[in-house]
C-alpha positions as protocol buffer text, in pm:
chain_id: "A"
residue {
  index: 1
  type: UNK
  ca { x: -1016 y: -1324 z: 1215 }
}
residue {
  index: 2
  type: UNK
  ca { x: -1238 y: -1021 z: 1245 }
}
residue {
  index: 3
  type: UNK
  ca { x: -1528 y: -976 z: 1007 }
}
residue {
  index: 4
  type: UNK
  ca { x: -1562 y: -611 z: 928 }
}
residue {
  index: 5
  type: UNK
  ca { x: -1909 y: -486 z: 826 }
}
residue {
  index: 6
  type: UNK
  ca { x: -2128 y: -185 z: 916 }
}
residue {
  index: 7
  type: UNK
  ca { x: -2312 y: -397 z: 1172 }
}
residue {
  index: 8
  type: UNK
  ca { x: -2010 y: -557 z: 1333 }
}
residue {
  index: 9
  type: UNK
  ca { x: -1809 y: -244 z: 1425 }
}
residue {
  index: 10
  type: UNK
  ca { x: -1874 y: 44 z: 1664 }
}
residue {
  index: 11
  type: UNK
  ca { x: -1772 y: 306 z: 1413 }
}
residue {
  index: 12
  type: UNK
  ca { x: -1957 y: 212 z: 1087 }
}
residue {
  index: 13
  type: UNK
  ca { x: -1919 y: 563 z: 945 }
}
residue {
  index: 14
  type: UNK
  ca { x: -1547 y: 494 z: 909 }
}
residue {
  index: 15
  type: UNK
  ca { x: -1624 y: 216 z: 662 }
}
residue {
  index: 16
  type: UNK
  ca { x: -1774 y: 453 z: 402 }
}
residue {
  index: 17
  type: UNK
  ca { x: -1571 y: 445 z: 83 }
}
residue {
  index: 18
  type: UNK
  ca { x: -1561 y: 586 z: -268 }
}
residue {
  index: 19
  type: UNK
  ca { x: -1393 y: 284 z: -421 }
}
residue {
  index: 20
  type: UNK
  ca { x: -1325 y: -80 z: -350 }
}
residue {
  index: 21
  type: UNK
  ca { x: -1131 y: -263 z: -229 }
}
residue {
  index: 22
  type: UNK
  ca { x: -1117 y: -41 z: 72 }
}
residue {
  index: 23
  type: UNK
  ca { x: -785 y: -67 z: 264 }
}
residue {
  index: 24
  type: UNK
  ca { x: -831 y: -59 z: 643 }
}
residue {
  index: 25
  type: UNK
  ca { x: -493 y: -111 z: 813 }
}
residue {
  index: 26
  type: UNK
  ca { x: -318 y: 218 z: 867 }
}
residue {
  index: 27
  type: UNK
  ca { x: -625 y: 420 z: 764 }
}
residue {
  index: 28
  type: UNK
  ca { x: -905 y: 359 z: 1007 }
}
residue {
  index: 29
  type: UNK
  ca { x: -938 y: 208 z: 1359 }
}
residue {
  index: 30
  type: UNK
  ca { x: -1126 y: -119 z: 1378 }
}
residue {
  index: 31
  type: UNK
  ca { x: -1359 y: -124 z: 1676 }
}
residue {
  index: 32
  type: UNK
  ca { x: -1545 y: -456 z: 1683 }
}
residue {
  index: 33
  type: UNK
  ca { x: -1879 y: -474 z: 1858 }
}
residue {
  index: 34
  type: UNK
  ca { x: -1791 y: -809 z: 2010 }
}
residue {
  index: 35
  type: UNK
  ca { x: -1433 y: -898 z: 2097 }
}
residue {
  index: 36
  type: UNK
  ca { x: -1251 y: -1046 z: 2396 }
}
residue {
  index: 37
  type: UNK
  ca { x: -955 y: -910 z: 2577 }
}
residue {
  index: 38
  type: UNK
  ca { x: -710 y: -1098 z: 2357 }
}
residue {
  index: 39
  type: UNK
  ca { x: -858 y: -955 z: 2041 }
}
residue {
  index: 40
  type: UNK
  ca { x: -850 y: -602 z: 2178 }
}
residue {
  index: 41
  type: UNK
  ca { x: -483 y: -650 z: 2288 }
}
residue {
  index: 42
  type: UNK
  ca { x: -397 y: -769 z: 1936 }
}
residue {
  index: 43
  type: UNK
  ca { x: -576 y: -474 z: 1783 }
}
residue {
  index: 44
  type: UNK
  ca { x: -391 y: -235 z: 2016 }
}
residue {
  index: 45
  type: UNK
  ca { x: -61 y: -389 z: 1908 }
}
residue {
  index: 46
  type: UNK
  ca { x: -124 y: -260 z: 1559 }
}
residue {
  index: 47
  type: UNK
  ca { x: -147 y: 100 z: 1678 }
}
residue {
  index: 48
  type: UNK
  ca { x: 199 y: 232 z: 1593 }
}
residue {
  index: 49
  type: UNK
  ca { x: 225 y: 495 z: 1871 }
}
residue {
  index: 50
  type: UNK
  ca { x: 138 y: 231 z: 2136 }
}
residue {
  index: 51
  type: UNK
  ca { x: 417 y: 3 z: 1998 }
}
residue {
  index: 52
  type: UNK
  ca { x: 658 y: 296 z: 2021 }
}
residue {
  index: 53
  type: UNK
  ca { x: 568 y: 352 z: 2381 }
}
residue {
  index: 54
  type: UNK
  ca { x: 618 y: -11 z: 2465 }
}
residue {
  index: 55
  type: UNK
  ca { x: 959 y: -13 z: 2292 }
}
residue {
  index: 56
  type: UNK
  ca { x: 1065 y: 301 z: 2487 }
}
residue {
  index: 57
  type: UNK
  ca { x: 940 y: 160 z: 2820 }
}
residue {
  index: 58
  type: UNK
  ca { x: 1293 y: 50 z: 2924 }
}
residue {
  index: 59
  type: UNK
  ca { x: 1407 y: 417 z: 2913 }
}
residue {
  index: 60
  type: UNK
  ca { x: 1111 y: 526 z: 3121 }
}
residue {
  index: 61
  type: UNK
  ca { x: 1182 y: 245 z: 3372 }
}
residue {
  index: 62
  type: UNK
  ca { x: 1549 y: 335 z: 3393 }
}
residue {
  index: 63
  type: UNK
  ca { x: 1464 y: 699 z: 3463 }
}
residue {
  index: 64
  type: UNK
  ca { x: 1222 y: 590 z: 3738 }
}
residue {
  index: 65
  type: UNK
  ca { x: 1480 y: 359 z: 3907 }
}
residue {
  index: 66
  type: UNK
  ca { x: 1779 y: 592 z: 3864 }
}
residue {
  index: 67
  type: UNK
  ca { x: 1646 y: 952 z: 3872 }
}
residue {
  index: 68
  type: UNK
  ca { x: 2004 y: 1088 z: 3836 }
}
residue {
  index: 69
  type: UNK
  ca { x: 2015 y: 934 z: 3488 }
}
residue {
  index: 70
  type: UNK
  ca { x: 1692 y: 1097 z: 3376 }
}
residue {
  index: 71
  type: UNK
  ca { x: 1863 y: 1396 z: 3210 }
}
residue {
  index: 72
  type: UNK
  ca { x: 2134 y: 1192 z: 3024 }
}
residue {
  index: 73
  type: UNK
  ca { x: 1877 y: 946 z: 2900 }
}
residue {
  index: 74
  type: UNK
  ca { x: 1646 y: 1220 z: 2785 }
}
residue {
  index: 75
  type: UNK
  ca { x: 1937 y: 1365 z: 2586 }
}
residue {
  index: 76
  type: UNK
  ca { x: 1988 y: 1041 z: 2394 }
}
residue {
  index: 77
  type: UNK
  ca { x: 1720 y: 1044 z: 2128 }
}
residue {
  index: 78
  type: UNK
  ca { x: 1933 y: 853 z: 1881 }
}
residue {
  index: 79
  type: UNK
  ca { x: 1939 y: 550 z: 2108 }
}
residue {
  index: 80
  type: UNK
  ca { x: 1558 y: 569 z: 2140 }
}
residue {
  index: 81
  type: UNK
  ca { x: 1518 y: 586 z: 1766 }
}
residue {
  index: 82
  type: UNK
  ca { x: 1757 y: 296 z: 1721 }
}
residue {
  index: 83
  type: UNK
  ca { x: 1564 y: 88 z: 1970 }
}
residue {
  index: 84
  type: UNK
  ca { x: 1232 y: 160 z: 1807 }
}
residue {
  index: 85
  type: UNK
  ca { x: 1387 y: 69 z: 1472 }
}
residue {
  index: 86
  type: UNK
  ca { x: 1519 y: -264 z: 1603 }
}
residue {
  index: 87
  type: UNK
  ca { x: 1180 y: -357 z: 1749 }
}
residue {
  index: 88
  type: UNK
  ca { x: 991 y: -255 z: 1437 }
}
residue {
  index: 89
  type: UNK
  ca { x: 1223 y: -392 z: 1170 }
}
residue {
  index: 90
  type: UNK
  ca { x: 1388 y: -689 z: 1340 }
}
residue {
  index: 91
  type: UNK
  ca { x: 1166 y: -806 z: 1628 }
}
residue {
  index: 92
  type: UNK
  ca { x: 816 y: -763 z: 1479 }
}
residue {
  index: 93
  type: UNK
  ca { x: 910 y: -810 z: 1108 }
}
residue {
  index: 94
  type: UNK
  ca { x: 1144 y: -1060 z: 940 }
}
residue {
  index: 95
  type: UNK
  ca { x: 1434 y: -946 z: 719 }
}
residue {
  index: 96
  type: UNK
  ca { x: 1409 y: -973 z: 339 }
}
residue {
  index: 97
  type: UNK
  ca { x: 1607 y: -1301 z: 351 }
}
residue {
  index: 98
  type: UNK
  ca { x: 1384 y: -1428 z: 636 }
}
residue {
  index: 99
  type: UNK
  ca { x: 1066 y: -1353 z: 436 }
}
residue {
  index: 100
  type: UNK
  ca { x: 1193 y: -1568 z: 148 }
}
residue {
  index: 101
  type: UNK
  ca { x: 1248 y: -1862 z: 382 }
}
residue {
  index: 102
  type: UNK
  ca { x: 898 y: -1852 z: 533 }
}
residue {
  index: 103
  type: UNK
  ca { x: 736 y: -2048 z: 249 }
}
residue {
  index: 104
  type: UNK
  ca { x: 845 y: -2161 z: -93 }
}
residue {
  index: 105
  type: UNK
  ca { x: 691 y: -2016 z: -411 }
}
residue {
  index: 106
  type: UNK
  ca { x: 491 y: -2328 z: -505 }
}
residue {
  index: 107
  type: UNK
  ca { x: 334 y: -2360 z: -161 }
}
residue {
  index: 108
  type: UNK
  ca { x: 255 y: -1989 z: -170 }
}
residue {
  index: 109
  type: UNK
  ca { x: 75 y: -2020 z: -499 }
}
residue {
  index: 110
  type: UNK
  ca { x: -120 y: -2324 z: -382 }
}
residue {
  index: 111
  type: UNK
  ca { x: -229 y: -2133 z: -75 }
}
residue {
  index: 112
  type: UNK
  ca { x: -347 y: -1837 z: -280 }
}
residue {
  index: 113
  type: UNK
  ca { x: -538 y: -2067 z: -518 }
}
residue {
  index: 114
  type: UNK
  ca { x: -712 y: -2228 z: -216 }
}
residue {
  index: 115
  type: UNK
  ca { x: -801 y: -1881 z: -77 }
}
residue {
  index: 116
  type: UNK
  ca { x: -942 y: -1769 z: -416 }
}
residue {
  index: 117
  type: UNK
  ca { x: -1152 y: -2089 z: -453 }
}
residue {
  index: 118
  type: UNK
  ca { x: -1292 y: -2057 z: -102 }
}
residue {
  index: 119
  type: UNK
  ca { x: -1352 y: -1679 z: -139 }
}
residue {
  index: 120
  type: UNK
  ca { x: -1555 y: -1727 z: -459 }
}
residue {
  index: 121
  type: UNK
  ca { x: -1757 y: -2002 z: -299 }
}
residue {
  index: 122
  type: UNK
  ca { x: -1834 y: -1776 z: 1 }
}
residue {
  index: 123
  type: UNK
  ca { x: -1924 y: -1478 z: -229 }
}
residue {
  index: 124
  type: UNK
  ca { x: -2156 y: -1696 z: -431 }
}
residue {
  index: 125
  type: UNK
  ca { x: -2346 y: -1806 z: -117 }
}
residue {
  index: 126
  type: UNK
  ca { x: -2368 y: -1451 z: 16 }
}
residue {
  index: 127
  type: UNK
  ca { x: -2480 y: -1300 z: -313 }
}
residue {
  index: 128
  type: UNK
  ca { x: -2749 y: -1569 z: -342 }
}
residue {
  index: 129
  type: UNK
  ca { x: -2865 y: -1516 z: 13 }
}
residue {
  index: 130
  type: UNK
  ca { x: -2893 y: -1137 z: -33 }
}
residue {
  index: 131
  type: UNK
  ca { x: -3052 y: -1160 z: -381 }
}
residue {
  index: 132
  type: UNK
  ca { x: -2768 y: -949 z: -533 }
}
residue {
  index: 133
  type: UNK
  ca { x: -2796 y: -991 z: -914 }
}
residue {
  index: 134
  type: UNK
  ca { x: -2608 y: -711 z: -1094 }
}
residue {
  index: 135
  type: UNK
  ca { x: -2314 y: -572 z: -898 }
}
residue {
  index: 136
  type: UNK
  ca { x: -1953 y: -705 z: -852 }
}
residue {
  index: 137
  type: UNK
  ca { x: -1879 y: -836 z: -507 }
}
residue {
  index: 138
  type: UNK
  ca { x: -1532 y: -836 z: -355 }
}
residue {
  index: 139
  type: UNK
  ca { x: -1415 y: -1052 z: -71 }
}
residue {
  index: 140
  type: UNK
  ca { x: -1126 y: -860 z: 84 }
}
residue {
  index: 141
  type: UNK
  ca { x: -886 y: -1029 z: 317 }
}
residue {
  index: 142
  type: UNK
  ca { x: -634 y: -794 z: 476 }
}
residue {
  index: 143
  type: UNK
  ca { x: -367 y: -882 z: 729 }
}
residue {
  index: 144
  type: UNK
  ca { x: -139 y: -690 z: 964 }
}
residue {
  index: 145
  type: UNK
  ca { x: 228 y: -686 z: 860 }
}
residue {
  index: 146
  type: UNK
  ca { x: 346 y: -784 z: 1204 }
}
residue {
  index: 147
  type: UNK
  ca { x: 503 y: -1129 z: 1185 }
}
residue {
  index: 148
  type: UNK
  ca { x: 609 y: -1256 z: 1526 }
}
residue {
  index: 149
  type: UNK
  ca { x: 273 y: -1212 z: 1696 }
}
residue {
  index: 150
  type: UNK
  ca { x: -65 y: -1380 z: 1637 }
}
residue {
  index: 151
  type: UNK
  ca { x: -201 y: -1286 z: 1292 }
}
residue {
  index: 152
  type: UNK
  ca { x: -469 y: -1019 z: 1275 }
}
residue {
  index: 153
  type: UNK
  ca { x: -692 y: -1078 z: 974 }
}
residue {
  index: 154
  type: UNK
  ca { x: -969 y: -848 z: 865 }
}
residue {
  index: 155
  type: UNK
  ca { x: -1233 y: -991 z: 624 }
}
residue {
  index: 156
  type: UNK
  ca { x: -1507 y: -787 z: 459 }
}
residue {
  index: 157
  type: UNK
  ca { x: -1744 y: -821 z: 169 }
}
residue {
  index: 158
  type: UNK
  ca { x: -1742 y: -510 z: -45 }
}
residue {
  index: 159
  type: UNK
  ca { x: -1956 y: -412 z: -346 }
}
residue {
  index: 160
  type: UNK
  ca { x: -1840 y: -222 z: -652 }
}
residue {
  index: 161
  type: UNK
  ca { x: -2089 y: -7 z: -835 }
}
residue {
  index: 162
  type: UNK
  ca { x: -2251 y: 334 z: -834 }
}
residue {
  index: 163
  type: UNK
  ca { x: -2243 y: 325 z: -452 }
}
residue {
  index: 164
  type: UNK
  ca { x: -1932 y: 134 z: -337 }
}
residue {
  index: 165
  type: UNK
  ca { x: -1979 y: 2 z: 11 }
}
residue {
  index: 166
  type: UNK
  ca { x: -1914 y: -268 z: 262 }
}
residue {
  index: 167
  type: UNK
  ca { x: -2200 y: -505 z: 304 }
}
residue {
  index: 168
  type: UNK
  ca { x: -2369 y: -565 z: 636 }
}
residue {
  index: 169
  type: UNK
  ca { x: -2364 y: -936 z: 717 }
}
residue {
  index: 170
  type: UNK
  ca { x: -2601 y: -1134 z: 931 }
}
residue {
  index: 171
  type: UNK
  ca { x: -2497 y: -1418 z: 1159 }
}
residue {
  index: 172
  type: UNK
  ca { x: -2532 y: -1687 z: 890 }
}
residue {
  index: 173
  type: UNK
  ca { x: -2333 y: -1488 z: 641 }
}
residue {
  index: 174
  type: UNK
  ca { x: -2060 y: -1422 z: 895 }
}
residue {
  index: 175
  type: UNK
  ca { x: -2056 y: -1802 z: 963 }
}
residue {
  index: 176
  type: UNK
  ca { x: -2004 y: -1859 z: 586 }
}
residue {
  index: 177
  type: UNK
  ca { x: -1684 y: -1657 z: 614 }
}
residue {
  index: 178
  type: UNK
  ca { x: -1557 y: -1777 z: 949 }
}
residue {
  index: 179
  type: UNK
  ca { x: -1617 y: -2146 z: 859 }
}
residue {
  index: 180
  type: UNK
  ca { x: -1526 y: -2135 z: 491 }
}
residue {
  index: 181
  type: UNK
  ca { x: -1198 y: -1942 z: 455 }
}
residue {
  index: 182
  type: UNK
  ca { x: -951 y: -2094 z: 694 }
}
residue {
  index: 183
  type: UNK
  ca { x: -892 y: -2442 z: 836 }
}
residue {
  index: 184
  type: UNK
  ca { x: -593 y: -2673 z: 901 }
}
residue {
  index: 185
  type: UNK
  ca { x: -514 y: -2680 z: 532 }
}
residue {
  index: 186
  type: UNK
  ca { x: -487 y: -2305 z: 504 }
}
residue {
  index: 187
  type: UNK
  ca { x: -454 y: -2117 z: 829 }
}
residue {
  index: 188
  type: UNK
  ca { x: -435 y: -1742 z: 894 }
}
residue {
  index: 189
  type: UNK
  ca { x: -67 y: -1798 z: 982 }
}
residue {
  index: 190
  type: UNK
  ca { x: -12 y: -1969 z: 641 }
}
residue {
  index: 191
  type: UNK
  ca { x: -159 y: -1675 z: 464 }
}
residue {
  index: 192
  type: UNK
  ca { x: 58 y: -1435 z: 663 }
}
residue {
  index: 193
  type: UNK
  ca { x: 365 y: -1630 z: 557 }
}
residue {
  index: 194
  type: UNK
  ca { x: 257 y: -1592 z: 195 }
}
residue {
  index: 195
  type: UNK
  ca { x: 186 y: -1222 z: 238 }
}
residue {
  index: 196
  type: UNK
  ca { x: 520 y: -1160 z: 409 }
}
residue {
  index: 197
  type: UNK
  ca { x: 704 y: -1341 z: 130 }
}
residue {
  index: 198
  type: UNK
  ca { x: 530 y: -1139 z: -139 }
}
residue {
  index: 199
  type: UNK
  ca { x: 510 y: -819 z: 67 }
}
residue {
  index: 200
  type: UNK
  ca { x: 141 y: -796 z: -23 }
}
residue {
  index: 201
  type: UNK
  ca { x: -108 y: -787 z: 269 }
}
residue {
  index: 202
  type: UNK
  ca { x: -438 y: -720 z: 95 }
}
residue {
  index: 203
  type: UNK
  ca { x: -604 y: -997 z: -109 }
}
residue {
  index: 204
  type: UNK
  ca { x: -908 y: -911 z: -320 }
}
residue {
  index: 205
  type: UNK
  ca { x: -1117 y: -1183 z: -482 }
}
residue {
  index: 206
  type: UNK
  ca { x: -1410 y: -1057 z: -699 }
}
residue {
  index: 207
  type: UNK
  ca { x: -1725 y: -1220 z: -835 }
}
residue {
  index: 208
  type: UNK
  ca { x: -1980 y: -1084 z: -1079 }
}
residue {
  index: 209
  type: UNK
  ca { x: -2324 y: -1133 z: -916 }
}
residue {
  index: 210
  type: UNK
  ca { x: -2478 y: -1222 z: -1249 }
}
residue {
  index: 211
  type: UNK
  ca { x: -2253 y: -1529 z: -1259 }
}
residue {
  index: 212
  type: UNK
  ca { x: -2428 y: -1679 z: -961 }
}
residue {
  index: 213
  type: UNK
  ca { x: -2631 y: -1970 z: -1083 }
}
residue {
  index: 214
  type: UNK
  ca { x: -3004 y: -2016 z: -1037 }
}
residue {
  index: 215
  type: UNK
  ca { x: -2922 y: -2340 z: -848 }
}
residue {
  index: 216
  type: UNK
  ca { x: -2715 y: -2146 z: -597 }
}
residue {
  index: 217
  type: UNK
  ca { x: -2990 y: -1893 z: -550 }
}
residue {
  index: 218
  type: UNK
  ca { x: -3247 y: -2169 z: -498 }
}
residue {
  index: 219
  type: UNK
  ca { x: -3019 y: -2341 z: -251 }
}
residue {
  index: 220
  type: UNK
  ca { x: -2978 y: -2010 z: -59 }
}
residue {
  index: 221
  type: UNK
  ca { x: -3357 y: -1960 z: -39 }
}
residue {
  index: 222
  type: UNK
  ca { x: -3407 y: -2320 z: 90 }
}
residue {
  index: 223
  type: UNK
  ca { x: -3133 y: -2266 z: 346 }
}
residue {
  index: 224
  type: UNK
  ca { x: -3295 y: -1945 z: 467 }
}
residue {
  index: 225
  type: UNK
  ca { x: -3632 y: -2118 z: 485 }
}
residue {
  index: 226
  type: UNK
  ca { x: -3489 y: -2403 z: 697 }
}
residue {
  index: 227
  type: UNK
  ca { x: -3326 y: -2145 z: 935 }
}
residue {
  index: 228
  type: UNK
  ca { x: -3655 y: -1960 z: 978 }
}
residue {
  index: 229
  type: UNK
  ca { x: -3838 y: -2288 z: 1049 }
}
residue {
  index: 230
  type: UNK
  ca { x: -3573 y: -2386 z: 1306 }
}
residue {
  index: 231
  type: UNK
  ca { x: -3631 y: -2063 z: 1485 }
}
């Protein structure tokens, strides 16, 4: 899971938006400030042109090994298109029938209920910590459509209002998301199965900031005070 916020990416200007929820996959490149080699490799896998190059690598290799076949291979674009299509639609994505078998409808609805409950709890804590009182917050969970590779999940907190935007999140707020959304009961892979079944890869859970209770705001202030004292 990657938490996307103006202070967690190398290209914050790309996060500017005129409306929320802002869709990220297929529109902007996510360049996290802190990510290991595995995370960067997974991000690269979602770049379509790079996947095409990987799919066509056998043709390039064949031309390198058997130079006399270079011209005939180069004259076979239909085979290349077919190979790319097989990789994209059969290897990396399940068929329509396969999507229906990933998870049953009842389990999918239970998973979405769990996500909504956890998302609202996280939004409540974040709104209380930041002292947001009037606007509507959105917790947006977006996943890559690629099925047979590790899930790539982007999570952001977005604000609707006169100035729609993605919120910057400090370490404690990022921990609220990373610790509170997924666990053994609902994993990122579970959510991907649900999304593949329903062919919907962006989940948006909203919360009116004015609905955050005084108790939650007091608890947030006490938590912040304890964190400052610990430092």
